[in-house]
PDB file of C-alpha atoms in Angstrom:
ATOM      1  CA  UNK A   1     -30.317 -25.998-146.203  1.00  0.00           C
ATOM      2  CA  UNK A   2     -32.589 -24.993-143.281  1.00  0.00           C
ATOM      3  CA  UNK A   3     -34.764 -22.005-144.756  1.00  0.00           C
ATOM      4  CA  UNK A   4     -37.532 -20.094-142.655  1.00  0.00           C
ATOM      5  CA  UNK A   5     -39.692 -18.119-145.554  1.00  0.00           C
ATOM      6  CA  UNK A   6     -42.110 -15.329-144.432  1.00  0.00           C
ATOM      7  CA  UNK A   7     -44.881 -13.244-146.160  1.00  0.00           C
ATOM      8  CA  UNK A   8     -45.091 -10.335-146.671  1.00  0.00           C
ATOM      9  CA  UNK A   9     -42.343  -8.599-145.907  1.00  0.00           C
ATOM     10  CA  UNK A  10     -44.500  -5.668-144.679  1.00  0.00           C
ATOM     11  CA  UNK A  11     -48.197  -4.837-144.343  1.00  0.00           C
ATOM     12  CA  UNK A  12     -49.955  -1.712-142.865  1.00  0.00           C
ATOM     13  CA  UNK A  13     -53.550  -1.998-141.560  1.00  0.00           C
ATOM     14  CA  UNK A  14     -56.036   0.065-139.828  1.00  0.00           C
ATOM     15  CA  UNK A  15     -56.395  -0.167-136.378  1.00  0.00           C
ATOM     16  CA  UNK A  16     -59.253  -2.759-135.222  1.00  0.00           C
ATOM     17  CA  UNK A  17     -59.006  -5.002-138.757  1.00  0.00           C
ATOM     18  CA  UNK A  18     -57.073  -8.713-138.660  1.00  0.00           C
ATOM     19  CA  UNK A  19     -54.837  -9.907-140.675  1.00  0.00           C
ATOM     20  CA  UNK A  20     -52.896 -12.962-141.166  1.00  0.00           C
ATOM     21  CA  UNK A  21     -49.195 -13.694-141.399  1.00  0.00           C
ATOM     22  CA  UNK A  22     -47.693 -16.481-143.156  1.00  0.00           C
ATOM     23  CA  UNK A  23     -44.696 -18.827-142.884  1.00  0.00           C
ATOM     24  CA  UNK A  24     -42.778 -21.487-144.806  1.00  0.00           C
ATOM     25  CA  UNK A  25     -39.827 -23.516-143.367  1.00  0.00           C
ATOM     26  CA  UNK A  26     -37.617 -26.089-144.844  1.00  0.00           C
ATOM     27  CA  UNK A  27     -36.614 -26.780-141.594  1.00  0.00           C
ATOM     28  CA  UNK A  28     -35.560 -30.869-141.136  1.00  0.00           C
ATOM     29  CA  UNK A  29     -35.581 -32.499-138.760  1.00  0.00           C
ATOM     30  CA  UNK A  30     -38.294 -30.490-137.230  1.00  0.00           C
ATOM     31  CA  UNK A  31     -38.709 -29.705-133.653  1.00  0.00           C
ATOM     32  CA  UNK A  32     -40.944 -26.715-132.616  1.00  0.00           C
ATOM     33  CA  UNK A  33     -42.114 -23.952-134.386  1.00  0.00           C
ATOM     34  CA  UNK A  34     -42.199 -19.814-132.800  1.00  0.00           C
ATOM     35  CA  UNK A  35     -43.330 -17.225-133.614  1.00  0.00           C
ATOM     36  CA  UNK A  36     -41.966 -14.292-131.904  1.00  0.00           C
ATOM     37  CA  UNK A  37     -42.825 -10.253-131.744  1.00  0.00           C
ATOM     38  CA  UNK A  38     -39.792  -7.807-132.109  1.00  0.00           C
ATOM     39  CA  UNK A  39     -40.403  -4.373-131.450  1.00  0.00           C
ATOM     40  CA  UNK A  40     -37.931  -1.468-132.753  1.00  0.00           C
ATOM     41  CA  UNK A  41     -34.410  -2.071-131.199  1.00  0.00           C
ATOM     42  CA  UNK A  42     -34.956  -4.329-128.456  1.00  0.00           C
ATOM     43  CA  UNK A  43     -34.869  -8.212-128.114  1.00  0.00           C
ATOM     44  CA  UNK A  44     -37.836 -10.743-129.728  1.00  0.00           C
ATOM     45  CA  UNK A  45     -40.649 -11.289-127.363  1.00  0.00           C
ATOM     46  CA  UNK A  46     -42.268 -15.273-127.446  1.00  0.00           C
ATOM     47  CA  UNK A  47     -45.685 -15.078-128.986  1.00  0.00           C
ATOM     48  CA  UNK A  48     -46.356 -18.635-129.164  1.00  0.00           C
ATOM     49  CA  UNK A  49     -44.320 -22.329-129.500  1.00  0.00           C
ATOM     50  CA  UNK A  50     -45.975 -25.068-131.361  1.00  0.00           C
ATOM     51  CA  UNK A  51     -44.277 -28.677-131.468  1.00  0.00           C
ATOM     52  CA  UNK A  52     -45.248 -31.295-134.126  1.00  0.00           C
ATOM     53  CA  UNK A  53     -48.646 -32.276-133.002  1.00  0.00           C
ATOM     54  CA  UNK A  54     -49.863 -28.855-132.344  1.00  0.00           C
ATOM     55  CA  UNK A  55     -52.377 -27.581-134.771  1.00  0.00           C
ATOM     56  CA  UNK A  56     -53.438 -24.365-133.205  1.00  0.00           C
ATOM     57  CA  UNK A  57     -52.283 -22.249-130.630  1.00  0.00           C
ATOM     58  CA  UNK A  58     -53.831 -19.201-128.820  1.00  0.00           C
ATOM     59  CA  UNK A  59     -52.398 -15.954-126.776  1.00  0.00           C
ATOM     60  CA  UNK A  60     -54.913 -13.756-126.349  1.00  0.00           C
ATOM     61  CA  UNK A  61     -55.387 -11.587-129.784  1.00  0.00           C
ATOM     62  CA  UNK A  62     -52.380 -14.043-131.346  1.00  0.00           C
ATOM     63  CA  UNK A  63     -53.753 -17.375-133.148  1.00  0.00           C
ATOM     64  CA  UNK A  64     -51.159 -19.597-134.321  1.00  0.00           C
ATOM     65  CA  UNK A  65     -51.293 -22.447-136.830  1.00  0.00           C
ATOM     66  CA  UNK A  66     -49.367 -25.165-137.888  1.00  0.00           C
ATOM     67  CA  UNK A  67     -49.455 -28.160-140.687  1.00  0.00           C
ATOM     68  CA  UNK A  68     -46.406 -30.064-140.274  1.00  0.00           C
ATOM     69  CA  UNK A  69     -47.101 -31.767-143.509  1.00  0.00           C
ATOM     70  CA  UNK A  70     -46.868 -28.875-145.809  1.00  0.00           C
ATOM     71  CA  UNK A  71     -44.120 -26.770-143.471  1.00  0.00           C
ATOM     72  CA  UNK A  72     -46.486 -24.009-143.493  1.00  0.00           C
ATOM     73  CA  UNK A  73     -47.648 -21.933-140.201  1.00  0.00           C
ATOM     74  CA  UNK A  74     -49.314 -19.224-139.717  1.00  0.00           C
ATOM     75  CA  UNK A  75     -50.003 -15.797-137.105  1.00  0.00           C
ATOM     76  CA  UNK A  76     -53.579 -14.447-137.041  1.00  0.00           C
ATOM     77  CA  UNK A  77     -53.460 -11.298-134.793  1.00  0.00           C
ATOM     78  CA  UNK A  78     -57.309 -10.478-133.648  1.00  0.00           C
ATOM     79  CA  UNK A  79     -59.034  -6.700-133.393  1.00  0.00           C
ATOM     80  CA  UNK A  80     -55.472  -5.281-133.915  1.00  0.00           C
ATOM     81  CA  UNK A  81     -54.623  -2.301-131.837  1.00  0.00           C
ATOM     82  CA  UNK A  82     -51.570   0.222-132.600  1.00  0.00           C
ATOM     83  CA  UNK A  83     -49.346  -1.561-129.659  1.00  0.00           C
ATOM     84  CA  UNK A  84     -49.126  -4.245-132.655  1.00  0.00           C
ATOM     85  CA  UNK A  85     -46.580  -2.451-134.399  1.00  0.00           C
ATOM     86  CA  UNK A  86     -44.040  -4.312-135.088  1.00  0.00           C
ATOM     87  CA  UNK A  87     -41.856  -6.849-136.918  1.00  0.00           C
ATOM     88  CA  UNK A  88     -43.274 -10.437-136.576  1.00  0.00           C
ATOM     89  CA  UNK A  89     -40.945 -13.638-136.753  1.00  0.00           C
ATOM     90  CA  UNK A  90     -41.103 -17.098-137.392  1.00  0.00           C
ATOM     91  CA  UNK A  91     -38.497 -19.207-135.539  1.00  0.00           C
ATOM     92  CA  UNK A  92     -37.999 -23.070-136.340  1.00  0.00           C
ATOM     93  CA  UNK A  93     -35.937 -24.924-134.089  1.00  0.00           C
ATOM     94  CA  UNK A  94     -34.075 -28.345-135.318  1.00  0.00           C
ATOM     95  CA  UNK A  95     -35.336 -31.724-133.567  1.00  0.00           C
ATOM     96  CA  UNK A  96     -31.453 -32.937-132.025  1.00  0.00           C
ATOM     97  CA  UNK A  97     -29.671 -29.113-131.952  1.00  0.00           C
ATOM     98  CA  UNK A  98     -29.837 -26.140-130.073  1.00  0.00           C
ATOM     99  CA  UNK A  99     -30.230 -24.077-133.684  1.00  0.00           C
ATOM    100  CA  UNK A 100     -32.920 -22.012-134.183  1.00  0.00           C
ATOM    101  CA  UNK A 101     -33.812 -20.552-137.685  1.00  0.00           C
ATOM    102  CA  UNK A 102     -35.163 -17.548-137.795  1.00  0.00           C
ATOM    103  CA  UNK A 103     -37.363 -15.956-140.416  1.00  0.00           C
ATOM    104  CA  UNK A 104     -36.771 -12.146-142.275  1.00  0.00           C
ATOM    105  CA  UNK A 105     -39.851 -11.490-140.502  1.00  0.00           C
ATOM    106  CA  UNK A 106     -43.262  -9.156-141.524  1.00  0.00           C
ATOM    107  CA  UNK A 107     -42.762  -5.868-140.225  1.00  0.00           C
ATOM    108  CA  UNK A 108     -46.954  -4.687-139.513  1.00  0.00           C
ATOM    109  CA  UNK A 109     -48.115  -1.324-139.039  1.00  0.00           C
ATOM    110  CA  UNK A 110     -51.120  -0.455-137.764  1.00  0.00           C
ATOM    111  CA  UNK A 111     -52.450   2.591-138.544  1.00  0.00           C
ATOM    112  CA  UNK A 112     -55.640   4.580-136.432  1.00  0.00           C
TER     113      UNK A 112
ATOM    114  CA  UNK B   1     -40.781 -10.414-113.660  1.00  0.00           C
ATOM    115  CA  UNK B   2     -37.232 -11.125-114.326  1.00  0.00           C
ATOM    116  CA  UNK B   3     -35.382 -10.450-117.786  1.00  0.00           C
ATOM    117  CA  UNK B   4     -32.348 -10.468-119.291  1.00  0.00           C
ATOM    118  CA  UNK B   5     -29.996  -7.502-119.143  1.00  0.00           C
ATOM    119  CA  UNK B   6     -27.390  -6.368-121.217  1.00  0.00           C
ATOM    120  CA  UNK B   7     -25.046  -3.954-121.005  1.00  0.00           C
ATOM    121  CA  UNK B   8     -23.632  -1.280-122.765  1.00  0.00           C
ATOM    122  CA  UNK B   9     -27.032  -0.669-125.122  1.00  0.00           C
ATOM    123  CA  UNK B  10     -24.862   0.965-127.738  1.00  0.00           C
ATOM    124  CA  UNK B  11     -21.036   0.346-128.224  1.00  0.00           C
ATOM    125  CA  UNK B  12     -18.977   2.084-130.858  1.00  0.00           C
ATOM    126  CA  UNK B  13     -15.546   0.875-131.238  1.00  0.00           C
ATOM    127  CA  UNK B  14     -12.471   1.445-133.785  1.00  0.00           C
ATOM    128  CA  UNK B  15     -11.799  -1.464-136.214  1.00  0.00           C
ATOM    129  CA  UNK B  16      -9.303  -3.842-134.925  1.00  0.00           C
ATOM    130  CA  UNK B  17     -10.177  -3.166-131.504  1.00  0.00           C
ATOM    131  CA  UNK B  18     -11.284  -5.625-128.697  1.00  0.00           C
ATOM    132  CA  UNK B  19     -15.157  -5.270-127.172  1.00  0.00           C
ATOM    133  CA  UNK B  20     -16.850  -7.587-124.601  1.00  0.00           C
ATOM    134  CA  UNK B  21     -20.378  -7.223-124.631  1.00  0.00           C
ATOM    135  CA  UNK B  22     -22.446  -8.194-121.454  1.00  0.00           C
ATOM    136  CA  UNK B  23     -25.125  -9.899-120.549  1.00  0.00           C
ATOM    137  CA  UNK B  24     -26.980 -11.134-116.975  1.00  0.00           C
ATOM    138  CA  UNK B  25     -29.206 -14.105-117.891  1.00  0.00           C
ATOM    139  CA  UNK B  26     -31.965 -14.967-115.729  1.00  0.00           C
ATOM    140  CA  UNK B  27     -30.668 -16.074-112.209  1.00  0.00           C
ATOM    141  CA  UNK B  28     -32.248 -19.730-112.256  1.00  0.00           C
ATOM    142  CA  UNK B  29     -31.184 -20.040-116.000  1.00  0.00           C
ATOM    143  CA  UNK B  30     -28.722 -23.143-117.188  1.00  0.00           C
ATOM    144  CA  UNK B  31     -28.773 -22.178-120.992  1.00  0.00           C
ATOM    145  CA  UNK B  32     -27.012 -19.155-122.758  1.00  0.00           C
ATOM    146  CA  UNK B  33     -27.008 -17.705-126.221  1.00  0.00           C
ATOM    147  CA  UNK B  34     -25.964 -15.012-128.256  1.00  0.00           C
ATOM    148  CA  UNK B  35     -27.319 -13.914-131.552  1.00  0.00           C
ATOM    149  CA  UNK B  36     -26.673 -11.245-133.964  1.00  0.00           C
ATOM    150  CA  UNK B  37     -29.037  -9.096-136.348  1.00  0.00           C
ATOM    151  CA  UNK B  38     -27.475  -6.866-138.907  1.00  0.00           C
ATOM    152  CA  UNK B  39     -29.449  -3.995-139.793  1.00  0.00           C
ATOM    153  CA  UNK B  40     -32.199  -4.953-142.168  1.00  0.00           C
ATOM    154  CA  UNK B  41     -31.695  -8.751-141.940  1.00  0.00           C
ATOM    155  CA  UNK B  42     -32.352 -11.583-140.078  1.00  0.00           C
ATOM    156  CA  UNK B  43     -31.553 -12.858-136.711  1.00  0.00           C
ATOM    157  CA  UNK B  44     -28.789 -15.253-136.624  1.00  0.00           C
ATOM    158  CA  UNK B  45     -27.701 -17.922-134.034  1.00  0.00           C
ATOM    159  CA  UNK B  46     -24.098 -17.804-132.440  1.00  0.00           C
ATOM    160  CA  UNK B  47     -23.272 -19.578-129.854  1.00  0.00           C
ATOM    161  CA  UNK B  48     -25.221 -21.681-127.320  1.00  0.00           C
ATOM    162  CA  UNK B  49     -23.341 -22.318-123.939  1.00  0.00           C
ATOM    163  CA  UNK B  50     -24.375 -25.108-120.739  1.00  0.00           C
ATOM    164  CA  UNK B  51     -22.544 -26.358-118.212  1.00  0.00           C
ATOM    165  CA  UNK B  52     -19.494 -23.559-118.786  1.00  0.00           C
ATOM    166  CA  UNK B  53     -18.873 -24.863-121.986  1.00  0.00           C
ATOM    167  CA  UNK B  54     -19.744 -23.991-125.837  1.00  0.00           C
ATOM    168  CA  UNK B  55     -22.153 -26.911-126.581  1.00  0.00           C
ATOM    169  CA  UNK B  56     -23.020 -25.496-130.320  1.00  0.00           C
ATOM    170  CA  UNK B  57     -21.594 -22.824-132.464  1.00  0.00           C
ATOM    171  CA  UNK B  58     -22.565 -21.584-136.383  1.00  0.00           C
ATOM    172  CA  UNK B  59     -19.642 -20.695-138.522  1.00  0.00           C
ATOM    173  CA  UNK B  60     -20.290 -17.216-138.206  1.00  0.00           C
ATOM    174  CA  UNK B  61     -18.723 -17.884-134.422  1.00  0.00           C
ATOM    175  CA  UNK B  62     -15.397 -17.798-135.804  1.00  0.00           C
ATOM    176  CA  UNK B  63     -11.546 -17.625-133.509  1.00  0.00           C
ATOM    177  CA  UNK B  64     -12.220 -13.932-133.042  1.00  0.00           C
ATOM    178  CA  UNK B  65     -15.183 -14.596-131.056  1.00  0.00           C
ATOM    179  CA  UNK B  66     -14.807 -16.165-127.456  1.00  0.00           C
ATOM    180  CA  UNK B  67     -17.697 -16.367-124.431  1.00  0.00           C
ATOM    181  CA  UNK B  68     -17.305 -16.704-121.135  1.00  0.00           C
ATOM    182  CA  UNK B  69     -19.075 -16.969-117.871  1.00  0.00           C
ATOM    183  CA  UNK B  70     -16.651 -15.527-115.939  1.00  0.00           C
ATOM    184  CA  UNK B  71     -18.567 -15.590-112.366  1.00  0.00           C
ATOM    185  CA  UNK B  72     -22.556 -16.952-111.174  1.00  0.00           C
ATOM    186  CA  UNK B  73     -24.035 -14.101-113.073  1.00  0.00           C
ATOM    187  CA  UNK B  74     -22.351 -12.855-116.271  1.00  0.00           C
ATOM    188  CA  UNK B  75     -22.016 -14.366-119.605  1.00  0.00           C
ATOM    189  CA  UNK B  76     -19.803 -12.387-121.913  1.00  0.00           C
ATOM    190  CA  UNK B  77     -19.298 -12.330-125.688  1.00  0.00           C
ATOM    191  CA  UNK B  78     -15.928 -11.132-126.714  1.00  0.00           C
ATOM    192  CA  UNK B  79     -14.736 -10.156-130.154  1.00  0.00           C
ATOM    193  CA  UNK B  80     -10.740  -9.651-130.129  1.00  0.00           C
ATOM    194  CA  UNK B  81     -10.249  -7.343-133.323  1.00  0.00           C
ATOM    195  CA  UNK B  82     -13.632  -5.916-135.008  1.00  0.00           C
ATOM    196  CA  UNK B  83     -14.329  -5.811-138.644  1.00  0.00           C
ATOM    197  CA  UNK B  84     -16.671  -3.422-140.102  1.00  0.00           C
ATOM    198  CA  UNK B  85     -19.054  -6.287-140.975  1.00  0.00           C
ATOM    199  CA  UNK B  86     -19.220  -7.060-136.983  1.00  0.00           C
ATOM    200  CA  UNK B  87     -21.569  -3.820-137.223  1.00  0.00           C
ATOM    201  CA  UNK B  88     -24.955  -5.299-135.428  1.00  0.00           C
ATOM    202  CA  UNK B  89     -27.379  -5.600-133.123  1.00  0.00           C
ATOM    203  CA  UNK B  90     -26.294  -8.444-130.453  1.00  0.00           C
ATOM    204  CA  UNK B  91     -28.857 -10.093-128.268  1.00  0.00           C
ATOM    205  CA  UNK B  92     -28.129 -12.465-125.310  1.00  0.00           C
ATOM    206  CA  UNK B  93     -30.934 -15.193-124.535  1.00  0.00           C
ATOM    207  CA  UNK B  94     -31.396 -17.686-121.658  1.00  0.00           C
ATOM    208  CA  UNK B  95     -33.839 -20.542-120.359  1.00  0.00           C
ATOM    209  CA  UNK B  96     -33.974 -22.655-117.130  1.00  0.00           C
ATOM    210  CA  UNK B  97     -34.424 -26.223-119.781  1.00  0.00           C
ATOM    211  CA  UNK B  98     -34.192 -27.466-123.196  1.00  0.00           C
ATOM    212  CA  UNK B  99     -37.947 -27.328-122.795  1.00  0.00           C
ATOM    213  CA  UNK B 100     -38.554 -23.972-121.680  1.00  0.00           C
ATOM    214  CA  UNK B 101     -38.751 -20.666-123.505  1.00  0.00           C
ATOM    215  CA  UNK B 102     -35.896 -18.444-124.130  1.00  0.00           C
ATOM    216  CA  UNK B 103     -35.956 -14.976-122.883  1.00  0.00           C
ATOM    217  CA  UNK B 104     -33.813 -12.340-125.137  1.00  0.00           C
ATOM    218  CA  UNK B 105     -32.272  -9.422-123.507  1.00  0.00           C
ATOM    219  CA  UNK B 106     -32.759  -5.839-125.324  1.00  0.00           C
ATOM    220  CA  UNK B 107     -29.448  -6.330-127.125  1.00  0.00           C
ATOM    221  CA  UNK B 108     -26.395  -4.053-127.867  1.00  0.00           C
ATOM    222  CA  UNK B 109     -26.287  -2.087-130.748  1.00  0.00           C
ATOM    223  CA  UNK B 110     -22.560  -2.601-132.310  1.00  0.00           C
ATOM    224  CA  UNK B 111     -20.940   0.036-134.507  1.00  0.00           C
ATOM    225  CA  UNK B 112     -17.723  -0.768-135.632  1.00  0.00           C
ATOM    226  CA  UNK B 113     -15.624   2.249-137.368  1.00  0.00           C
TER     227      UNK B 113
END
């Protein structure tokens, strides 16, 4: 069964520290790999799309990783700033299908 | 920049009652989805729709669900008689390709009584 694993399932920080977010997908045949940002009652927002031979991927503050061999990505957010608030989530998309499979996501807070 | 739009942000409805949630993709946009979020939980995948036709649905996208594109703008998720469990957040998504990005609307909040 398709399975998109994420950790941890919350994680406060002060404003201006980094911290990493991790993923783990059972997710075969494999396509692409999101992650996405989801503030509080709206719609997920595209951080970043990786596809099999992607290692690392950069949006400004957002650094993305991927190793396709061990299923295992991962979301480094830079200098983090209170606008960072909210719930992170991993998105793996099947290679053939329109199905994505989404993660339970990391909710972050930032505190100043 | 354009977005997708849905429409009404929050519906509240009566168990057993019909609701058609809204949604205007992006204009240039050939692919549609709808997902669903119940509080607290994941994100789950519907329907995906092309070429005025369902080309994928999960089994949660059972006979009481139906979409529709009913003109050049609107794509429309209708659920005939509402369950308490139908209780959820319901975002809309578009993209131009299969290798584009999709864009998610802001959702509608569903409360089913």
């Amino acid at each position: 069964k398709n399975q998109v694993e994420q950790s941890p399932q919350s994680l406060i920080i002060l404003e201006g520290k980094n911290c990493t977010l991790q993923c783990n997908y059972t997710v075969s045949p494999f396509s692409n790999l999101r992650w996405y940002k989801q503030d509080t009652g709206r719609g997920p927002v595209s951080l970043t799309i990786m596809t099999f031979s992607e290692n690392t991927k950069s949006n400004g503050r957002y650094t993305a990783t991927l190793d396709a061999d061990t299923k295992q990505s991962s979301l480094h957010i830079t200098a983090s700033q209170l606008s960072d608030s909210a719930s992170y989530i991993c998105v793996v998309r099947n290679f053939g299908n329109e199905k994505l499979t989404f993660g339970t996501g990391t909710r972050l807070t930032i505190i100043p | 920049e354009p977005e997708v739009t849905q429409t009404p942000s929050h519906q509240v409805t009566q168990m057993g009652q019909e609701v058609i949630l809204r949604c205007v993709p992006i204009s240039n946009h050939l692919y549609f989805y709808w997902y669903r979020q119940i509080l607290g939980q994941k994100v789950e995948f519907l329907v995906s729709f092309y070429n005025n036709e369902i080309s994928e649905k999960s089994e949660i996208f059972d006979d009481q669900f139906s979409v529709e594109r009913p003109d050049g703008s609107n794509f429309t998720l209708k659920i005939r008689s509402t369950k308490l469990e139908d209780s959820a957040m319901y975002f809309c998504a578009s993209r131009w390709t299969q290798n584009h990005e999709q864009y998610f609307g802001p959702g509608t909040r569903l409360t089913v009584t």
